[in-house]
PDB file of C-alpha atoms in Angstrom:
ATOM      1  CA  ARG A   1      -2.542 -66.398 -37.637  1.00 82.00           C
ATOM      2  CA  GLN A   2      -3.748 -67.170 -33.923  1.00 82.00           C
ATOM      3  CA  LEU A   3       0.224 -68.037 -33.183  1.00 80.00           C
ATOM      4  CA  ASN A   4       1.404 -65.044 -35.551  1.00 81.00           C
ATOM      5  CA  ASN A   5      -1.421 -62.851 -33.013  1.00 83.00           C
ATOM      6  CA  LEU A   6      -1.599 -63.746 -29.193  1.00 84.00           C
ATOM      7  CA  LEU A   7       2.294 -64.068 -30.270  1.00 82.00           C
ATOM      8  CA  SER A   8       2.402 -59.633 -31.664  1.00 83.00           C
ATOM      9  CA  HIS A   9       0.583 -59.355 -28.532  1.00 83.00           C
ATOM     10  CA  HIS A  10       3.498 -60.857 -26.442  1.00 81.00           C
ATOM     11  CA  ASN A  11       5.976 -58.517 -28.579  1.00 83.00           C
ATOM     12  CA  VAL A  12       3.734 -55.411 -26.556  1.00 82.00           C
ATOM     13  CA  LEU A  13       3.841 -56.027 -22.924  1.00 80.00           C
ATOM     14  CA  ASN A  14       7.227 -57.859 -23.527  1.00 81.00           C
ATOM     15  CA  HIS A  15       8.486 -54.379 -24.891  1.00 83.00           C
ATOM     16  CA  GLY A  16       8.631 -50.570 -23.276  1.00 84.00           C
ATOM     17  CA  PRO A  17       6.260 -48.731 -20.224  1.00 83.00           C
ATOM     18  CA  GLN A  18       3.619 -52.358 -20.742  1.00 82.00           C
ATOM     19  CA  ARG A  19       6.939 -54.315 -19.703  1.00 81.00           C
ATOM     20  CA  ARG A  20       8.018 -52.159 -16.995  1.00 83.00           C
ATOM     21  CA  GLN A  21       4.656 -52.645 -15.567  1.00 81.00           C
ATOM     22  CA  MET A  22       4.420 -56.342 -15.345  1.00 80.00           C
ATOM     23  CA  VAL A  23       8.106 -56.431 -14.128  1.00 83.00           C
ATOM     24  CA  GLU A  24       6.044 -53.784 -11.000  1.00 82.00           C
ATOM     25  CA  MET A  25       3.290 -55.915 -11.180  1.00 81.00           C
ATOM     26  CA  GLY A  26       6.046 -59.720 -11.293  1.00 82.00           C
ATOM     27  CA  PHE A  27       5.180 -61.494 -14.043  1.00 77.00           C
ATOM     28  CA  ALA A  28       8.535 -61.296 -15.813  1.00 82.00           C
ATOM     29  CA  ASP A  29       8.938 -64.679 -15.114  1.00 83.00           C
ATOM     30  CA  ALA A  30       5.761 -65.478 -17.293  1.00 82.00           C
ATOM     31  CA  LEU A  31       7.024 -63.018 -19.798  1.00 80.00           C
ATOM     32  CA  ASP A  32      10.201 -64.563 -20.563  1.00 83.00           C
ATOM     33  CA  ALA A  33       8.857 -68.162 -20.359  1.00 83.00           C
ATOM     34  CA  MET A  34       7.705 -66.943 -23.248  1.00 81.00           C
ATOM     35  CA  GLU A  35       9.262 -65.247 -24.402  1.00 82.00           C
ATOM     36  CA  ALA A  36      11.834 -69.463 -24.369  1.00 82.00           C
ATOM     37  CA  GLN A  37       8.890 -70.583 -25.689  1.00 82.00           C
ATOM     38  CA  GLN A  38       8.029 -69.242 -29.204  1.00 81.00           C
ATOM     39  CA  GLY A  39      10.520 -71.592 -31.340  1.00 82.00           C
ATOM     40  CA  GLU A  40       8.654 -75.036 -29.336  1.00 81.00           C
ATOM     41  CA  LEU A  41       5.432 -73.424 -30.032  1.00 81.00           C
ATOM     42  CA  TRP A  42       6.244 -73.213 -33.963  1.00 82.00           C
ATOM     43  CA  GLU A  43       7.142 -76.926 -34.300  1.00 79.00           C
ATOM     44  CA  ILE A  44       3.264 -77.609 -32.642  1.00 80.00           C
ATOM     45  CA  VAL A  45       1.507 -75.438 -34.869  1.00 80.00           C
ATOM     46  CA  SER A  46       3.811 -76.513 -37.923  1.00 77.00           C
ATOM     47  CA  GLY A  47       3.266 -80.209 -37.683  1.00 74.00           C
ATOM     48  CA  LEU A  48      -0.291 -80.200 -35.886  1.00 74.00           C
ATOM     49  CA  GLU A  49      -2.483 -82.409 -37.848  1.00 68.00           C
ATOM     50  CA  ALA A  50      -6.408 -82.996 -36.934  1.00 62.00           C
ATOM     51  CA  GLY A  51      -7.048 -85.119 -34.404  1.00 64.00           C
ATOM     52  CA  GLU A  52      -3.038 -85.311 -32.612  1.00 72.00           C
ATOM     53  CA  GLU A  53      -4.566 -84.783 -28.924  1.00 74.00           C
ATOM     54  CA  ALA A  54      -0.715 -85.024 -27.625  1.00 77.00           C
ATOM     55  CA  SER A  55       0.254 -82.044 -29.907  1.00 78.00           C
ATOM     56  CA  LEU A  56      -3.644 -80.105 -28.659  1.00 79.00           C
ATOM     57  CA  LEU A  57      -2.409 -80.545 -25.623  1.00 81.00           C
ATOM     58  CA  ARG A  58       0.934 -79.850 -25.207  1.00 81.00           C
ATOM     59  CA  LEU A  59       0.141 -76.527 -26.968  1.00 80.00           C
ATOM     60  CA  ASN A  60      -2.554 -76.376 -24.251  1.00 82.00           C
ATOM     61  CA  ALA A  61       0.051 -77.147 -21.205  1.00 81.00           C
ATOM     62  CA  ILE A  62       1.870 -73.864 -22.394  1.00 81.00           C
ATOM     63  CA  LEU A  63      -0.238 -71.977 -23.615  1.00 84.00           C
ATOM     64  CA  SER A  64      -2.448 -72.201 -20.216  1.00 83.00           C
ATOM     65  CA  ARG A  65      -0.392 -70.870 -17.759  1.00 82.00           C
ATOM     66  CA  TYR A  66       0.057 -66.761 -19.662  1.00 84.00           C
ATOM     67  CA  ASP A  67      -2.968 -67.272 -20.300  1.00 83.00           C
ATOM     68  CA  ALA A  68      -3.798 -66.905 -16.262  1.00 83.00           C
ATOM     69  CA  ALA A  69      -0.561 -65.161 -15.501  1.00 84.00           C
ATOM     70  CA  LEU A  70      -1.967 -62.545 -17.899  1.00 84.00           C
ATOM     71  CA  ALA A  71      -5.874 -63.288 -16.578  1.00 84.00           C
ATOM     72  CA  ARG A  72      -3.781 -61.836 -13.315  1.00 84.00           C
ATOM     73  CA  ALA A  73      -1.817 -59.662 -14.492  1.00 84.00           C
ATOM     74  CA  ALA A  74      -5.342 -57.654 -15.935  1.00 84.00           C
ATOM     75  CA  ASN A  75      -6.955 -58.282 -12.168  1.00 85.00           C
ATOM     76  CA  LYS A  76      -4.045 -56.607 -11.115  1.00 84.00           C
ATOM     77  CA  ALA A  77      -3.023 -53.460 -13.183  1.00 82.00           C
ATOM     78  CA  MET A  78      -7.147 -52.652 -13.122  1.00 85.00           C
ATOM     79  CA  THR A  79      -7.020 -53.123  -9.527  1.00 85.00           C
ATOM     80  CA  ALA A  80      -3.147 -50.455  -9.818  1.00 82.00           C
ATOM     81  CA  GLU A  81      -5.269 -48.369 -12.533  1.00 83.00           C
ATOM     82  CA  TRP A  82      -7.982 -47.638  -9.709  1.00 86.00           C
ATOM     83  CA  ASP A  83      -6.004 -47.220  -6.959  1.00 85.00           C
ATOM     84  CA  SER A  84      -3.796 -44.611  -9.474  1.00 84.00           C
ATOM     85  CA  LEU A  85      -7.105 -42.795 -10.055  1.00 86.00           C
ATOM     86  CA  GLY A  86      -8.058 -42.777  -6.428  1.00 87.00           C
ATOM     87  CA  SER A  87      -5.216 -41.027  -5.438  1.00 87.00           C
ATOM     88  CA  LYS A  88      -5.254 -38.750  -8.084  1.00 88.00           C
ATOM     89  CA  LEU A  89      -8.805 -38.244  -6.795  1.00 88.00           C
ATOM     90  CA  ASP A  90      -7.849 -37.704  -3.745  1.00 88.00           C
ATOM     91  CA  ASN A  91      -4.639 -35.674  -4.248  1.00 89.00           C
ATOM     92  CA  SER A  92      -6.874 -33.321  -6.974  1.00 90.00           C
ATOM     93  CA  ARG A  93      -9.824 -32.716  -3.656  1.00 90.00           C
ATOM     94  CA  GLN A  94      -6.702 -31.829  -1.756  1.00 90.00           C
ATOM     95  CA  GLU A  95      -5.688 -29.290  -4.278  1.00 92.00           C
ATOM     96  CA  VAL A  96      -9.574 -28.121  -4.479  1.00 92.00           C
ATOM     97  CA  SER A  97      -9.696 -27.942  -0.185  1.00 91.00           C
ATOM     98  CA  HIS A  98      -6.210 -25.995  -0.681  1.00 92.00           C
ATOM     99  CA  ILE A  99      -7.372 -23.749  -3.513  1.00 94.00           C
ATOM    100  CA  ILE A 100     -11.072 -23.398  -1.329  1.00 94.00           C
ATOM    101  CA  LEU A 101      -8.719 -22.201   2.085  1.00 93.00           C
ATOM    102  CA  SER A 102      -6.963 -19.761   0.197  1.00 94.00           C
ATOM    103  CA  LEU A 103      -9.293 -18.588  -1.606  1.00 94.00           C
ATOM    104  CA  THR A 104     -11.099 -17.234   2.261  1.00 94.00           C
ATOM    105  CA  VAL A 105      -7.233 -16.238   3.116  1.00 94.00           C
ATOM    106  CA  ILE A 106      -7.377 -13.707   0.071  1.00 94.00           C
ATOM    107  CA  ALA A 107     -10.571 -12.775   0.659  1.00 94.00           C
ATOM    108  CA  LEU A 108     -10.590 -12.497   3.910  1.00 94.00           C
ATOM    109  CA  THR A 109      -7.211 -10.497   3.479  1.00 94.00           C
ATOM    110  CA  GLY A 110      -9.396  -8.222   0.884  1.00 93.00           C
ATOM    111  CA  ALA A 111     -11.764  -7.564   2.799  1.00 93.00           C
ATOM    112  CA  GLY A 112      -9.866  -6.168   5.955  1.00 93.00           C
ATOM    113  CA  MET A 113      -7.593  -4.495   3.371  1.00 94.00           C
ATOM    114  CA  THR A 114     -10.693  -2.657   2.618  1.00 93.00           C
ATOM    115  CA  PHE A 115     -11.460  -2.718   5.887  1.00 93.00           C
ATOM    116  CA  TYR A 116      -8.628  -0.838   6.595  1.00 94.00           C
ATOM    117  CA  LEU A 117      -8.876   1.572   3.602  1.00 93.00           C
ATOM    118  CA  VAL A 118     -12.474   2.524   4.826  1.00 93.00           C
ATOM    119  CA  ARG A 119     -11.028   3.933   7.288  1.00 92.00           C
ATOM    120  CA  ALA A 120      -8.030   5.671   6.513  1.00 93.00           C
ATOM    121  CA  THR A 121     -10.155   7.093   3.649  1.00 92.00           C
ATOM    122  CA  ARG A 122     -13.150   8.222   6.611  1.00 91.00           C
ATOM    123  CA  SER A 123     -10.377   9.289   8.834  1.00 91.00           C
ATOM    124  CA  ALA A 124      -7.992  11.278   6.078  1.00 92.00           C
ATOM    125  CA  ARG A 125     -11.726  12.810   5.170  1.00 90.00           C
ATOM    126  CA  SER A 126     -11.891  14.080   9.032  1.00 89.00           C
ATOM    127  CA  ARG A 127      -8.552  14.848   9.674  1.00 89.00           C
ATOM    128  CA  ALA A 128      -9.240  17.278   5.718  1.00 88.00           C
ATOM    129  CA  GLN A 129     -11.984  19.172   7.532  1.00 87.00           C
ATOM    130  CA  LEU A 130     -10.785  19.492  11.094  1.00 86.00           C
ATOM    131  CA  LEU A 131      -7.283  21.666   9.420  1.00 84.00           C
ATOM    132  CA  GLU A 132     -10.149  22.793   6.443  1.00 84.00           C
ATOM    133  CA  SER A 133     -12.190  24.186  10.001  1.00 81.00           C
ATOM    134  CA  GLU A 134      -8.995  25.195  11.624  1.00 78.00           C
ATOM    135  CA  LYS A 135      -7.572  27.237   8.471  1.00 76.00           C
ATOM    136  CA  ALA A 136     -11.001  28.855   8.917  1.00 74.00           C
ATOM    137  CA  LEU A 137     -10.325  29.500  12.345  1.00 69.00           C
ATOM    138  CA  SER A 138      -7.019  30.718  12.050  1.00 69.00           C
ATOM    139  CA  GLN A 139      -8.079  33.141   9.061  1.00 65.00           C
ATOM    140  CA  LEU A 140     -10.767  34.236  11.250  1.00 67.00           C
ATOM    141  CA  LEU A 141      -8.805  35.218  13.461  1.00 65.00           C
ATOM    142  CA  VAL A 142      -6.514  37.082  11.260  1.00 64.00           C
ATOM    143  CA  SER A 143      -8.184  39.046   9.996  1.00 62.00           C
ATOM    144  CA  SER A 144     -10.087  39.758  12.208  1.00 64.00           C
ATOM    145  CA  SER A 145      -7.233  40.937  14.829  1.00 67.00           C
ATOM    146  CA  GLY A 146      -6.334  44.202  15.702  1.00 72.00           C
ATOM    147  CA  GLU A 147      -2.911  43.925  14.284  1.00 81.00           C
ATOM    148  CA  ALA A 148      -1.010  44.200  11.578  1.00 83.00           C
ATOM    149  CA  ILE A 149      -0.538  40.905  10.156  1.00 84.00           C
ATOM    150  CA  ILE A 150       2.329  39.298   7.158  1.00 82.00           C
ATOM    151  CA  ALA A 151       3.843  36.662   6.138  1.00 83.00           C
ATOM    152  CA  VAL A 152       6.683  36.795   3.624  1.00 81.00           C
ATOM    153  CA  ASP A 153       8.169  32.731   2.518  1.00 83.00           C
ATOM    154  CA  ARG A 154      11.488  32.321   1.890  1.00 82.00           C
ATOM    155  CA  ASP A 155      11.678  34.856  -1.367  1.00 80.00           C
ATOM    156  CA  ARG A 156       9.970  37.774   1.108  1.00 75.00           C
ATOM    157  CA  ARG A 157       6.719  36.991  -1.070  1.00 76.00           C
ATOM    158  CA  SER A 158       3.448  38.616   1.395  1.00 74.00           C
ATOM    159  CA  THR A 159       1.558  34.984   2.010  1.00 75.00           C
ATOM    160  CA  LEU A 160      -1.091  36.221   3.950  1.00 76.00           C
ATOM    161  CA  LEU A 161      -1.897  39.836   4.707  1.00 76.00           C
ATOM    162  CA  ASN A 162      -4.752  40.589   6.992  1.00 78.00           C
ATOM    163  CA  ASP A 163      -7.019  43.523   6.359  1.00 77.00           C
ATOM    164  CA  ALA A 164      -5.929  45.423   9.431  1.00 78.00           C
ATOM    165  CA  ALA A 165      -2.175  45.434   8.251  1.00 76.00           C
ATOM    166  CA  ALA A 166      -4.545  46.267   4.378  1.00 74.00           C
ATOM    167  CA  THR A 167      -5.744  49.074   5.701  1.00 75.00           C
ATOM    168  CA  LEU A 168      -2.180  50.311   7.171  1.00 75.00           C
ATOM    169  CA  PHE A 169      -0.387  50.239   3.780  1.00 71.00           C
ATOM    170  CA  ALA A 170      -3.399  50.459   1.367  1.00 69.00           C
ATOM    171  CA  VAL A 171      -1.274  46.710  -0.441  1.00 66.00           C
ATOM    172  CA  THR A 172      -2.599  44.450  -0.916  1.00 59.00           C
ATOM    173  CA  ALA A 173      -2.232  40.844  -0.965  1.00 51.00           C
ATOM    174  CA  ASN A 174      -1.537  39.704  -4.162  1.00 56.00           C
ATOM    175  CA  ALA A 175       2.034  42.054  -4.083  1.00 54.00           C
ATOM    176  CA  ASN A 176       4.875  41.552  -2.939  1.00 57.00           C
ATOM    177  CA  LEU A 177       5.104  42.969  -0.132  1.00 55.00           C
ATOM    178  CA  TYR A 178       7.938  43.298   1.019  1.00 57.00           C
ATOM    179  CA  ARG A 179       8.769  45.180  -2.040  1.00 55.00           C
ATOM    180  CA  ARG A 180       5.243  47.823  -1.635  1.00 55.00           C
ATOM    181  CA  LEU A 181       6.506  48.312   1.849  1.00 57.00           C
ATOM    182  CA  VAL A 182      10.270  49.408   0.829  1.00 52.00           C
ATOM    183  CA  ALA A 183       8.371  52.539  -1.679  1.00 46.00           C
ATOM    184  CA  ILE A 184       6.007  52.801   0.686  1.00 46.00           C
ATOM    185  CA  SER A 185       8.120  54.728   3.044  1.00 45.00           C
ATOM    186  CA  GLY A 186      11.638  55.650   3.188  1.00 45.00           C
ATOM    187  CA  VAL A 187      11.883  53.283   6.792  1.00 45.00           C
ATOM    188  CA  PHE A 188      11.478  50.297   5.776  1.00 53.00           C
ATOM    189  CA  GLY A 189      14.413  50.815   2.427  1.00 52.00           C
ATOM    190  CA  GLU A 190      16.265  51.752   5.236  1.00 60.00           C
ATOM    191  CA  GLY A 191      17.607  48.674   5.350  1.00 73.00           C
ATOM    192  CA  ARG A 192      16.345  48.565   8.871  1.00 77.00           C
ATOM    193  CA  VAL A 193      13.037  45.914   7.793  1.00 80.00           C
ATOM    194  CA  LYS A 194      14.783  43.818   6.041  1.00 81.00           C
ATOM    195  CA  ALA A 195      17.852  43.654   8.140  1.00 84.00           C
ATOM    196  CA  VAL A 196      14.703  41.814  10.281  1.00 84.00           C
ATOM    197  CA  VAL A 197      12.902  40.085   8.046  1.00 83.00           C
ATOM    198  CA  ASP A 198      16.787  38.140   7.208  1.00 85.00           C
ATOM    199  CA  ARG A 199      17.832  37.320  11.267  1.00 87.00           C
ATOM    200  CA  ALA A 200      14.096  36.431  11.090  1.00 87.00           C
ATOM    201  CA  LEU A 201      14.485  33.790   7.971  1.00 86.00           C
ATOM    202  CA  ASP A 202      17.629  32.577   9.881  1.00 88.00           C
ATOM    203  CA  GLY A 203      16.056  30.966  12.221  1.00 87.00           C
ATOM    204  CA  HIS A 204      15.582  33.905  14.845  1.00 88.00           C
ATOM    205  CA  SER A 205      13.270  36.954  16.543  1.00 89.00           C
ATOM    206  CA  VAL A 206      13.288  40.261  15.947  1.00 88.00           C
ATOM    207  CA  VAL A 207      11.635  43.222  18.129  1.00 88.00           C
ATOM    208  CA  LEU A 208      11.351  46.827  17.220  1.00 84.00           C
ATOM    209  CA  ARG A 209      10.284  49.787  18.892  1.00 83.00           C
ATOM    210  CA  GLU A 210       8.484  53.157  17.554  1.00 80.00           C
ATOM    211  CA  LEU A 211       9.077  52.312  13.945  1.00 79.00           C
ATOM    212  CA  PRO A 212       7.929  55.876  12.224  1.00 79.00           C
ATOM    213  CA  PHE A 213       5.931  55.194   9.397  1.00 76.00           C
ATOM    214  CA  SER A 214       4.366  57.834   6.816  1.00 71.00           C
ATOM    215  CA  ARG A 215       3.123  57.135   3.785  1.00 63.00           C
ATOM    216  CA  GLY A 216       3.348  60.987   2.726  1.00 64.00           C
ATOM    217  CA  ALA A 217       5.682  63.901   3.464  1.00 65.00           C
ATOM    218  CA  ASP A 218       2.587  65.846   4.024  1.00 72.00           C
ATOM    219  CA  THR A 219       1.189  63.288   6.813  1.00 72.00           C
ATOM    220  CA  ASP A 220       2.060  62.958  10.006  1.00 77.00           C
ATOM    221  CA  PRO A 221       4.307  59.457  10.795  1.00 78.00           C
ATOM    222  CA  ILE A 222       2.957  57.363  12.317  1.00 81.00           C
ATOM    223  CA  TYR A 223       4.980  55.247  14.932  1.00 83.00           C
ATOM    224  CA  LEU A 224       4.689  50.956  15.225  1.00 84.00           C
ATOM    225  CA  ASP A 225       6.354  47.528  17.091  1.00 85.00           C
ATOM    226  CA  LEU A 226       7.406  45.552  15.121  1.00 86.00           C
ATOM    227  CA  ARG A 227       7.369  41.839  16.232  1.00 88.00           C
ATOM    228  CA  CYS A 228       9.676  39.561  13.867  1.00 90.00           C
ATOM    229  CA  PHE A 229       9.098  35.751  14.080  1.00 91.00           C
ATOM    230  CA  PRO A 230      10.455  32.810  12.464  1.00 91.00           C
ATOM    231  CA  MET A 231       7.877  29.972  10.896  1.00 89.00           C
ATOM    232  CA  ARG A 232       9.129  26.388  11.111  1.00 87.00           C
ATOM    233  CA  ASP A 233       7.745  23.981   9.049  1.00 83.00           C
ATOM    234  CA  GLY A 234       9.797  20.782  11.276  1.00 75.00           C
ATOM    235  CA  THR A 235      13.095  21.765  11.934  1.00 76.00           C
ATOM    236  CA  GLY A 236      13.653  24.233   8.964  1.00 87.00           C
ATOM    237  CA  VAL A 237      12.278  27.902   8.097  1.00 89.00           C
ATOM    238  CA  ILE A 238      10.181  28.425   6.193  1.00 87.00           C
ATOM    239  CA  GLY A 239       9.102  31.969   5.683  1.00 88.00           C
ATOM    240  CA  ALA A 240       8.733  34.958   9.322  1.00 88.00           C
ATOM    241  CA  ILE A 241       5.681  36.701  10.854  1.00 87.00           C
ATOM    242  CA  MET A 242       5.163  40.207  11.187  1.00 86.00           C
ATOM    243  CA  PHE A 243       2.995  42.134  13.270  1.00 88.00           C
ATOM    244  CA  LEU A 244       3.004  45.461  13.086  1.00 85.00           C
ATOM    245  CA  SER A 245       1.043  47.241  16.807  1.00 84.00           C
ATOM    246  CA  ASP A 246       0.651  51.465  16.763  1.00 83.00           C
ATOM    247  CA  VAL A 247       1.460  52.638  20.028  1.00 83.00           C
ATOM    248  CA  THR A 248       1.546  56.722  18.041  1.00 82.00           C
ATOM    249  CA  GLU A 249      -1.108  57.639  21.541  1.00 84.00           C
ATOM    250  CA  GLN A 250       1.460  55.537  23.386  1.00 85.00           C
ATOM    251  CA  TYR A 251       5.175  57.276  21.574  1.00 82.00           C
ATOM    252  CA  ARG A 252       3.298  61.446  22.256  1.00 83.00           C
ATOM    253  CA  ALA A 253       2.057  60.358  25.603  1.00 86.00           C
ATOM    254  CA  LYS A 254       5.225  58.628  26.083  1.00 84.00           C
ATOM    255  CA  ARG A 255       6.753  62.932  24.128  1.00 82.00           C
ATOM    256  CA  ASP A 256       4.725  64.335  25.775  1.00 85.00           C
ATOM    257  CA  LEU A 257       5.978  62.961  28.811  1.00 87.00           C
ATOM    258  CA  SER A 258       9.192  63.565  28.554  1.00 85.00           C
ATOM    259  CA  GLU A 259       8.983  66.996  27.475  1.00 84.00           C
ATOM    260  CA  ARG A 260       6.863  67.039  30.691  1.00 88.00           C
ATOM    261  CA  ARG A 261       9.703  66.202  33.109  1.00 87.00           C
ATOM    262  CA  ASP A 262      12.250  68.573  31.127  1.00 84.00           C
ATOM    263  CA  TYR A 263       9.516  71.498  31.280  1.00 84.00           C
ATOM    264  CA  LEU A 264       9.599  70.762  35.217  1.00 88.00           C
ATOM    265  CA  GLU A 265      13.289  70.239  35.786  1.00 86.00           C
ATOM    266  CA  GLU A 266      13.934  73.864  34.158  1.00 86.00           C
ATOM    267  CA  GLN A 267      11.260  75.658  35.878  1.00 86.00           C
ATOM    268  CA  VAL A 268      12.901  73.484  39.306  1.00 89.00           C
ATOM    269  CA  VAL A 269      15.961  75.244  38.213  1.00 87.00           C
ATOM    270  CA  LEU A 270      15.252  78.615  37.588  1.00 89.00           C
ATOM    271  CA  ARG A 271      13.104  78.751  40.953  1.00 89.00           C
ATOM    272  CA  THR A 272      15.728  76.795  42.762  1.00 88.00           C
ATOM    273  CA  LYS A 273      18.320  79.848  41.390  1.00 86.00           C
TER     274      LYS A 273
END
């Protein structure tokens, strides 16, 4: 039974990964020698009788070498196992170090991105406040301007109408300003204002002088200077803006001066005759 147990363990060591490990450690000869002497062991054990010293010595000589080889193999296997475990621990340490380094880099990158995001948010808020301030200032300048200011988009819908223009034309900014202007006076229905807006939407600046304007047939006309300019966004034209100035007094003064000059010329001619 002890021999069967011994040979069973030997068979386990002599096959599979155990055999490969024993070969790597240099104990293949011991395994092969034991494999070759199995028949002799069976003969010794089967013929063994109590007190046969020669058979016991022979059995001891065969097994003592194998026993010593197994002891050395056990020591070497344990050393190799500890070396392998140490290597795994070293690798684990390196991997943990790499993970810590990666997490540190990620944390620093996240902190940098957070800092950049906060700065960008503050900058955007500052720009938005600046734009709001500029918008408020522009609206204040437009609303307080003495000139009538009208802005239209490419569909000729009113996008801006200051108080002076609303007072002049008696309209509101919610209306389709161009159509309201056409309905207000025949001068806008003649096509001249439409042509001016069309040229401005094509990218040209146009000036019309002394346009007559009247809200009704029973009211005296007033005279307006119209300056129309394109409004650009980058390279494209997004609308037109018109500035209208009341030049009625200048027109009437010029007309009176012209009439006075004509009268004086007539008097000179008559007196000369």
